[in-house]
GROMACS .gro file of C-alpha atoms in nm:
model
   65
    1MET     CA    1   0.000   0.000   0.000
    2LEU     CA    2   0.280   0.244   0.078
    3ARG     CA    3   0.433   0.176  -0.263
    4PHE     CA    4   0.118   0.323  -0.413
    5PHE     CA    5   0.189   0.664  -0.256
    6ARG     CA    6   0.543   0.691  -0.393
    7HIS     CA    7   0.411   0.819  -0.726
    8PRO     CA    8   0.318   1.191  -0.720
    9ILE     CA    9   0.000   1.140  -0.922
   10HIS     CA   10  -0.123   0.880  -0.673
   11ARG     CA   11  -0.051   1.113  -0.379
   12ALA     CA   12  -0.233   1.393  -0.559
   13THR     CA   13  -0.530   1.167  -0.624
   14ALA     CA   14  -0.552   1.077  -0.255
   15VAL     CA   15  -0.541   1.445  -0.154
   16VAL     CA   16  -0.806   1.538  -0.409
   17LEU     CA   17  -1.038   1.260  -0.289
   18LEU     CA   18  -0.988   1.363   0.073
   19CYS     CA   19  -1.055   1.730  -0.007
   20ALA     CA   20  -1.364   1.639  -0.207
   21ALA     CA   21  -1.495   1.432   0.084
   22VAL     CA   22  -1.436   1.719   0.326
   23LEU     CA   23  -1.611   1.960   0.089
   24GLY     CA   24  -1.906   1.724   0.055
   25TYR     CA   25  -1.929   1.693   0.432
   26ALA     CA   26  -1.877   2.055   0.539
   27THR     CA   27  -2.036   2.264   0.264
   28PRO     CA   28  -2.401   2.181   0.346
   29GLY     CA   29  -2.336   2.266   0.711
   30LEU     CA   30  -2.181   2.596   0.609
   31ILE     CA   31  -2.480   2.682   0.390
   32VAL     CA   32  -2.749   2.582   0.641
   33GLU     CA   33  -2.588   2.716   0.957
   34PRO     CA   34  -2.265   2.912   0.910
   35ASN     CA   35  -2.011   2.834   1.179
   36LEU     CA   36  -1.636   2.855   1.219
   37THR     CA   37  -1.569   2.480   1.199
   38SER     CA   38  -1.742   2.439   0.864
   39ALA     CA   39  -1.572   2.750   0.730
   40ILE     CA   40  -1.229   2.621   0.831
   41LEU     CA   41  -1.296   2.277   0.679
   42VAL     CA   42  -1.418   2.424   0.351
   43GLY     CA   43  -1.128   2.669   0.336
   44ALA     CA   44  -0.872   2.396   0.403
   45ALA     CA   45  -1.025   2.169   0.140
   46VAL     CA   46  -1.029   2.445  -0.123
   47LEU     CA   47  -0.669   2.540  -0.044
   48GLY     CA   48  -0.571   2.171  -0.067
   49LEU     CA   49  -0.727   2.143  -0.412
   50ILE     CA   50  -0.556   2.461  -0.528
   51PHE     CA   51  -0.221   2.339  -0.396
   52VAL     CA   52  -0.251   2.002  -0.573
   53ALA     CA   53  -0.351   2.172  -0.899
   54TYR     CA   54  -0.054   2.408  -0.873
   55ARG     CA   55   0.191   2.125  -0.799
   56LEU     CA   56   0.064   1.914  -1.089
   57LEU     CA   57   0.077   2.209  -1.326
   58SER     CA   58   0.429   2.305  -1.222
   59ALA     CA   59   0.545   1.942  -1.248
   60ARG     CA   60   0.404   1.924  -1.600
   61ARG     CA   61   0.584   2.241  -1.707
   62ARG     CA   62   0.919   2.130  -1.568
   63PRO     CA   63   1.145   1.995  -1.846
   64MET     CA   64   1.231   1.630  -1.829
   65ALA     CA   65   1.600   1.557  -1.772
   0.00000   0.00000   0.00000
């Protein structure tokens, strides 16, 4: 199982799935009754998705040696 996470795409996939799960869990709570916990969870999930997208984009632009 740990061999699976050695590849950067697999790690990114795991982070994206985790962030999507957190968004699916916290967003309805934030819409219905805004509170700090839901806001922090949604913010962290969105920042995680942005970070993964940035890392994948920068890795794709980097020239292969």
